[in-house]
Amino acid sequence: MPAGSGKFAWAGSTDASGVPTCDTAHIDDPTRCQPCQPVASCFNACDACEVCVGKPEPEPACGGEQPCAAGAQACGLAGQPPCPPGRACVTGCCQPAP
């Protein structure tokens, strides 16, 4: 992240006290968002219609919407409701929370 940059940061970065330090405003700050290497088995390249860090809107060719699996709620764009309890917004779709 950010999408398409070729740079990768650990969104779960914390300070010495365990306080989260990484957010979208500081994604390029290695003192707040620790650089990391993606794990090939869970890497997501952020496709054209996905919403990702650094790419908050699907590309125009997608009609302004991100496709979600059947039954999954779209999330992350202005006006969309938050994900229900037990789910997290990942690439624009509510997914089961880890």
Coordinates of C-alpha atoms in Angstrom, one line a residue:
M1 CA 0.0 0.0 0.0
P2 CA -0.8 2.5 -1.1
A3 CA -2.3 0.8 -4.1
G4 CA -0.1 0.5 -7.1
S5 CA 2.9 2.0 -5.4
G6 CA 5.0 -1.1 -5.1
K7 CA 5.7 -0.2 -1.5
F8 CA 4.3 -2.2 1.3
A9 CA 3.5 -1.2 4.9
W10 CA 2.2 -3.1 7.8
A11 CA -1.2 -1.5 8.7
G12 CA -0.9 -3.1 12.2
S13 CA 2.2 -1.1 13.2
T14 CA 2.3 0.0 16.8
D15 CA 4.6 2.1 19.0
A16 CA 6.6 0.7 22.0
S17 CA 3.4 0.9 24.1
G18 CA 1.3 -1.1 21.7
V19 CA -0.6 2.0 20.5
P20 CA -1.5 1.8 16.7
T21 CA 0.5 4.3 14.7
C22 CA -0.4 3.4 11.1
D23 CA -3.3 5.1 9.3
T24 CA -4.0 6.3 5.7
A25 CA -2.6 9.8 6.5
H26 CA 0.8 8.3 7.4
I27 CA 1.0 5.3 5.1
D28 CA 4.2 6.6 3.5
D29 CA 5.9 7.3 6.9
P30 CA 8.1 4.3 7.8
T31 CA 8.4 5.6 11.4
R32 CA 4.6 5.1 11.8
C33 CA 3.9 2.3 9.2
Q34 CA 6.6 -0.3 9.3
P35 CA 7.8 -1.4 5.8
C36 CA 7.1 -5.1 5.1
Q37 CA 7.1 -7.7 2.5
P38 CA 3.8 -9.1 1.3
V39 CA 3.0 -12.8 1.8
A40 CA 2.4 -14.3 -1.7
S41 CA -0.5 -16.5 -0.5
C42 CA -2.5 -13.5 0.7
F43 CA -1.3 -10.7 -1.6
N44 CA -4.1 -8.6 -3.2
A45 CA -2.9 -6.5 -6.1
C46 CA -6.0 -4.2 -5.8
D47 CA -7.8 -4.8 -9.1
A48 CA -9.4 -2.0 -11.1
C49 CA -12.8 -2.2 -9.4
E50 CA -11.5 -2.7 -5.8
V51 CA -11.3 0.0 -3.1
C52 CA -7.9 0.0 -1.5
V53 CA -5.6 2.2 0.6
G54 CA -4.4 4.9 -1.8
K55 CA -7.3 4.2 -4.2
P56 CA -10.5 5.1 -2.4
E57 CA -12.7 4.8 -5.5
P58 CA -13.2 2.1 -8.1
E59 CA -11.9 3.1 -11.6
P60 CA -14.5 4.8 -13.8
A61 CA -14.8 1.7 -16.1
C62 CA -16.3 -0.1 -13.1
G63 CA -19.4 2.2 -13.1
G64 CA -18.3 3.6 -9.7
E65 CA -19.0 0.4 -7.8
Q66 CA -16.8 -2.4 -6.6
P67 CA -18.1 -6.0 -7.2
C68 CA -18.6 -8.1 -4.0
A69 CA -19.3 -11.8 -3.7
A70 CA -23.0 -12.8 -3.6
G71 CA -24.4 -11.8 -0.3
A72 CA -21.5 -9.5 0.7
Q73 CA -22.2 -5.9 1.5
A74 CA -20.3 -3.1 -0.3
C75 CA -18.5 -0.7 2.0
G76 CA -15.9 2.0 2.2
L77 CA -17.4 4.6 -0.1
A78 CA -19.2 7.7 1.0
G79 CA -22.9 6.9 1.8
Q80 CA -22.3 3.2 2.2
P81 CA -23.2 1.8 5.6
P82 CA -20.5 0.3 7.9
C83 CA -20.0 -3.4 8.0
P84 CA -22.1 -5.3 10.4
P85 CA -20.6 -6.7 13.7
G86 CA -18.1 -9.5 13.0
R87 CA -17.2 -8.2 9.6
A88 CA -14.5 -5.8 8.3
C89 CA -14.3 -3.7 5.2
V90 CA -11.6 -5.2 2.9
T91 CA -11.1 -3.9 -0.7
G92 CA -14.6 -2.4 -0.6
C93 CA -16.6 -5.5 0.6
C94 CA -17.6 -6.6 4.1
Q95 CA -15.6 -9.8 4.9
P96 CA -15.5 -12.0 8.0
A97 CA -13.3 -10.3 10.6
P98 CA -10.2 -12.2 11.6

